[in-house]
């Protein structure tokens, strides 16, 4: 039974990773690409790690899995914020669909 | 009749294939990416994909040590991303990138006139 | 926080006494230890452990739910051929004051529905957020303030 659950979570996680990669290709500008990377990427990798921990249910593996997930969830937004700030300040072009920019006004 | 182990092995192989396809897609963006920031986020996603792949590999080979490799790789990749982001930031501050010639660049002209790019964040 | 350590210690002792190494036994030990500490709570008059732990759990569940929803929404926009995104950058006035609070708000904003923190104003009073599906500026701003920031401040203060 646990094999089915773990296998489904594993494939789901790698599908989210694939979506993140497609998002990096298909999104119109840097900031929207970053949305796909931060959310779909960290959720996908988190699900893959969760599948591993679910199947083995061993304290050593569980602790490693928890630390990998914590590391991913801590570093992804920090990296995204720093890249977003740096790229915004180096005047990257925003997509034409952007209709509000309150940061620009001040 | 699909037994449990066969299902799990198939799932692991599917996951590995999907992750490899994602890596190829990301490499395409990495080589093409119009700005440096695009390349940095491709590198960031690539490192997340490598971590996921290492975990899947550890699942496949029943070797726990790949998990330790994944932890170390996640740490190093984070440092690399931060360093590259700082590099973009510094390069744009010192020399000033040429204004991008796209149509949408009219959105972003005023931020050029900010005199001082202070760093007030808590995690700087 | 010392009570949390004590609770963890109870759980570890419980696990070792039963001679097992499984995670579920540890969790059962944690819940039992929490019950024991709660029964003896008049002994620790000035602790806020018993109100903080449920709020932390509440924030965690809320956050995981939002992460799942946001990933599905972003995925939908990636997969379907026609783009439905309407991106925009809005400023959200912050109630959070200390660096740790601002750090948590900015990070959790980056991981929740279609929002990404881009920049912080120099006086640390406004967080500029890039929103992917921006329909109503005031509603999105109120959502961030009442949903995420209020919960974080409840845990932190």
PDB file of N, CA, C and O in Angstrom, chain A residues 39-71:
ATOM      1  N   UNK A  39       7.795  28.569  -6.587  1.00  0.00           N
ATOM      2  CA  UNK A  39       6.677  27.796  -6.034  1.00  0.00           C
ATOM      3  C   UNK A  39       6.681  26.380  -6.554  1.00  0.00           C
ATOM      4  O   UNK A  39       6.812  25.421  -5.784  1.00  0.00           O
ATOM      5  N   UNK A  40       6.568  26.210  -7.866  1.00  0.00           N
ATOM      6  CA  UNK A  40       6.477  24.858  -8.404  1.00  0.00           C
ATOM      7  C   UNK A  40       7.759  24.084  -8.121  1.00  0.00           C
ATOM      8  O   UNK A  40       7.711  22.898  -7.771  1.00  0.00           O
ATOM      9  N   UNK A  41       8.909  24.736  -8.234  1.00  0.00           N
ATOM     10  CA  UNK A  41      10.172  24.046  -7.995  1.00  0.00           C
ATOM     11  C   UNK A  41      10.303  23.544  -6.576  1.00  0.00           C
ATOM     12  O   UNK A  41      10.590  22.367  -6.350  1.00  0.00           O
ATOM     13  N   UNK A  42      10.046  24.418  -5.587  1.00  0.00           N
ATOM     14  CA  UNK A  42      10.249  23.957  -4.210  1.00  0.00           C
ATOM     15  C   UNK A  42       9.182  22.956  -3.813  1.00  0.00           C
ATOM     16  O   UNK A  42       9.476  21.990  -3.086  1.00  0.00           O
ATOM     17  N   UNK A  43       7.938  23.121  -4.309  1.00  0.00           N
ATOM     18  CA  UNK A  43       6.906  22.130  -3.984  1.00  0.00           C
ATOM     19  C   UNK A  43       7.252  20.784  -4.613  1.00  0.00           C
ATOM     20  O   UNK A  43       7.113  19.730  -3.970  1.00  0.00           O
ATOM     21  N   UNK A  44       7.731  20.794  -5.857  1.00  0.00           N
ATOM     22  CA  UNK A  44       8.055  19.542  -6.528  1.00  0.00           C
ATOM     23  C   UNK A  44       9.166  18.797  -5.822  1.00  0.00           C
ATOM     24  O   UNK A  44       9.031  17.601  -5.506  1.00  0.00           O
ATOM     25  N   UNK A  45      10.264  19.498  -5.533  1.00  0.00           N
ATOM     26  CA  UNK A  45      11.377  18.832  -4.852  1.00  0.00           C
ATOM     27  C   UNK A  45      10.952  18.370  -3.464  1.00  0.00           C
ATOM     28  O   UNK A  45      11.320  17.274  -3.018  1.00  0.00           O
ATOM     29  N   UNK A  46      10.115  19.183  -2.779  1.00  0.00           N
ATOM     30  CA  UNK A  46       9.627  18.794  -1.462  1.00  0.00           C
ATOM     31  C   UNK A  46       8.820  17.511  -1.530  1.00  0.00           C
ATOM     32  O   UNK A  46       8.965  16.629  -0.673  1.00  0.00           O
ATOM     33  N   UNK A  47       7.971  17.373  -2.558  1.00  0.00           N
ATOM     34  CA  UNK A  47       7.159  16.161  -2.681  1.00  0.00           C
ATOM     35  C   UNK A  47       8.037  14.939  -2.949  1.00  0.00           C
ATOM     36  O   UNK A  47       7.770  13.857  -2.409  1.00  0.00           O
ATOM     37  N   UNK A  48       9.088  15.122  -3.781  1.00  0.00           N
ATOM     38  CA  UNK A  48       9.986  13.996  -4.059  1.00  0.00           C
ATOM     39  C   UNK A  48      10.643  13.520  -2.762  1.00  0.00           C
ATOM     40  O   UNK A  48      10.696  12.315  -2.465  1.00  0.00           O
ATOM     41  N   UNK A  49      11.122  14.485  -1.957  1.00  0.00           N
ATOM     42  CA  UNK A  49      11.769  14.122  -0.696  1.00  0.00           C
ATOM     43  C   UNK A  49      10.761  13.464   0.246  1.00  0.00           C
ATOM     44  O   UNK A  49      11.066  12.484   0.937  1.00  0.00           O
ATOM     45  N   UNK A  50       9.518  13.985   0.246  1.00  0.00           N
ATOM     46  CA  UNK A  50       8.473  13.423   1.104  1.00  0.00           C
ATOM     47  C   UNK A  50       8.186  11.971   0.729  1.00  0.00           C
ATOM     48  O   UNK A  50       7.983  11.120   1.612  1.00  0.00           O
ATOM     49  N   UNK A  51       8.177  11.668  -0.581  1.00  0.00           N
ATOM     50  CA  UNK A  51       7.925  10.302  -1.026  1.00  0.00           C
ATOM     51  C   UNK A  51       8.988   9.361  -0.470  1.00  0.00           C
ATOM     52  O   UNK A  51       8.685   8.261   0.016  1.00  0.00           O
ATOM     53  N   UNK A  52      10.235   9.821  -0.514  1.00  0.00           N
ATOM     54  CA  UNK A  52      11.338   9.016   0.007  1.00  0.00           C
ATOM     55  C   UNK A  52      11.151   8.746   1.495  1.00  0.00           C
ATOM     56  O   UNK A  52      11.267   7.607   1.961  1.00  0.00           O
ATOM     57  N   UNK A  53      10.798   9.808   2.252  1.00  0.00           N
ATOM     58  CA  UNK A  53      10.651   9.646   3.703  1.00  0.00           C
ATOM     59  C   UNK A  53       9.457   8.760   4.029  1.00  0.00           C
ATOM     60  O   UNK A  53       9.512   7.963   4.971  1.00  0.00           O
ATOM     61  N   UNK A  54       8.377   8.875   3.239  1.00  0.00           N
ATOM     62  CA  UNK A  54       7.184   8.066   3.489  1.00  0.00           C
ATOM     63  C   UNK A  54       7.497   6.592   3.333  1.00  0.00           C
ATOM     64  O   UNK A  54       7.057   5.755   4.123  1.00  0.00           O
ATOM     65  N   UNK A  55       8.283   6.260   2.314  1.00  0.00           N
ATOM     66  CA  UNK A  55       8.514   4.857   2.024  1.00  0.00           C
ATOM     67  C   UNK A  55       9.436   4.227   3.053  1.00  0.00           C
ATOM     68  O   UNK A  55       9.180   3.126   3.529  1.00  0.00           O
ATOM     69  N   UNK A  56      10.505   4.920   3.447  1.00  0.00           N
ATOM     70  CA  UNK A  56      11.511   4.267   4.293  1.00  0.00           C
ATOM     71  C   UNK A  56      11.212   4.358   5.781  1.00  0.00           C
ATOM     72  O   UNK A  56      11.654   3.515   6.530  1.00  0.00           O
ATOM     73  N   UNK A  57      10.496   5.372   6.225  1.00  0.00           N
ATOM     74  CA  UNK A  57      10.081   5.503   7.626  1.00  0.00           C
ATOM     75  C   UNK A  57      11.166   5.099   8.624  1.00  0.00           C
ATOM     76  O   UNK A  57      10.937   4.359   9.564  1.00  0.00           O
ATOM     77  N   UNK A  58      12.355   5.592   8.373  1.00  0.00           N
ATOM     78  CA  UNK A  58      13.501   5.271   9.221  1.00  0.00           C
ATOM     79  C   UNK A  58      13.961   6.601   9.800  1.00  0.00           C
ATOM     80  O   UNK A  58      14.017   7.595   9.077  1.00  0.00           O
ATOM     81  N   UNK A  59      14.269   6.674  11.101  1.00  0.00           N
ATOM     82  CA  UNK A  59      14.578   7.994  11.685  1.00  0.00           C
ATOM     83  C   UNK A  59      15.697   8.730  10.977  1.00  0.00           C
ATOM     84  O   UNK A  59      15.600   9.945  10.774  1.00  0.00           O
ATOM     85  N   UNK A  60      16.762   8.025  10.590  1.00  0.00           N
ATOM     86  CA  UNK A  60      17.876   8.692   9.921  1.00  0.00           C
ATOM     87  C   UNK A  60      17.434   9.341   8.630  1.00  0.00           C
ATOM     88  O   UNK A  60      17.711  10.521   8.374  1.00  0.00           O
ATOM     89  N   UNK A  61      16.699   8.576   7.823  1.00  0.00           N
ATOM     90  CA  UNK A  61      16.233   9.107   6.547  1.00  0.00           C
ATOM     91  C   UNK A  61      15.219  10.210   6.773  1.00  0.00           C
ATOM     92  O   UNK A  61      15.222  11.241   6.086  1.00  0.00           O
ATOM     93  N   UNK A  62      14.360  10.026   7.789  1.00  0.00           N
ATOM     94  CA  UNK A  62      13.345  11.035   8.068  1.00  0.00           C
ATOM     95  C   UNK A  62      13.995  12.364   8.443  1.00  0.00           C
ATOM     96  O   UNK A  62      13.604  13.413   7.933  1.00  0.00           O
ATOM     97  N   UNK A  63      15.022  12.308   9.315  1.00  0.00           N
ATOM     98  CA  UNK A  63      15.690  13.556   9.708  1.00  0.00           C
ATOM     99  C   UNK A  63      16.357  14.227   8.515  1.00  0.00           C
ATOM    100  O   UNK A  63      16.290  15.445   8.349  1.00  0.00           O
ATOM    101  N   UNK A  64      17.017  13.415   7.666  1.00  0.00           N
ATOM    102  CA  UNK A  64      17.651  13.997   6.475  1.00  0.00           C
ATOM    103  C   UNK A  64      16.604  14.631   5.582  1.00  0.00           C
ATOM    104  O   UNK A  64      16.797  15.737   5.059  1.00  0.00           O
ATOM    105  N   UNK A  65      15.465  13.923   5.408  1.00  0.00           N
ATOM    106  CA  UNK A  65      14.412  14.462   4.543  1.00  0.00           C
ATOM    107  C   UNK A  65      13.890  15.775   5.097  1.00  0.00           C
ATOM    108  O   UNK A  65      13.718  16.751   4.352  1.00  0.00           O
ATOM    109  N   UNK A  66      13.660  15.820   6.418  1.00  0.00           N
ATOM    110  CA  UNK A  66      13.160  17.057   7.013  1.00  0.00           C
ATOM    111  C   UNK A  66      14.155  18.183   6.810  1.00  0.00           C
ATOM    112  O   UNK A  66      13.793  19.318   6.473  1.00  0.00           O
ATOM    113  N   UNK A  67      15.476  17.871   6.954  1.00  0.00           N
ATOM    114  CA  UNK A  67      16.434  18.965   6.794  1.00  0.00           C
ATOM    115  C   UNK A  67      16.525  19.400   5.339  1.00  0.00           C
ATOM    116  O   UNK A  67      16.711  20.590   5.077  1.00  0.00           O
ATOM    117  N   UNK A  68      16.377  18.474   4.379  1.00  0.00           N
ATOM    118  CA  UNK A  68      16.391  18.910   2.974  1.00  0.00           C
ATOM    119  C   UNK A  68      15.198  19.814   2.695  1.00  0.00           C
ATOM    120  O   UNK A  68      15.328  20.881   2.079  1.00  0.00           O
ATOM    121  N   UNK A  69      13.998  19.415   3.180  1.00  0.00           N
ATOM    122  CA  UNK A  69      12.810  20.231   2.917  1.00  0.00           C
ATOM    123  C   UNK A  69      12.957  21.602   3.566  1.00  0.00           C
ATOM    124  O   UNK A  69      12.664  22.638   2.953  1.00  0.00           O
ATOM    125  N   UNK A  70      13.453  21.620   4.821  1.00  0.00           N
ATOM    126  CA  UNK A  70      13.624  22.909   5.505  1.00  0.00           C
ATOM    127  C   UNK A  70      14.610  23.784   4.737  1.00  0.00           C
ATOM    128  O   UNK A  70      14.389  24.983   4.556  1.00  0.00           O
ATOM    129  N   UNK A  71      15.687  23.174   4.253  1.00  0.00           N
ATOM    130  CA  UNK A  71      16.698  23.924   3.513  1.00  0.00           C
ATOM    131  C   UNK A  71      16.100  24.511   2.237  1.00  0.00           C
ATOM    132  O   UNK A  71      16.301  25.690   1.926  1.00  0.00           O
TER     133      UNK A  71
END
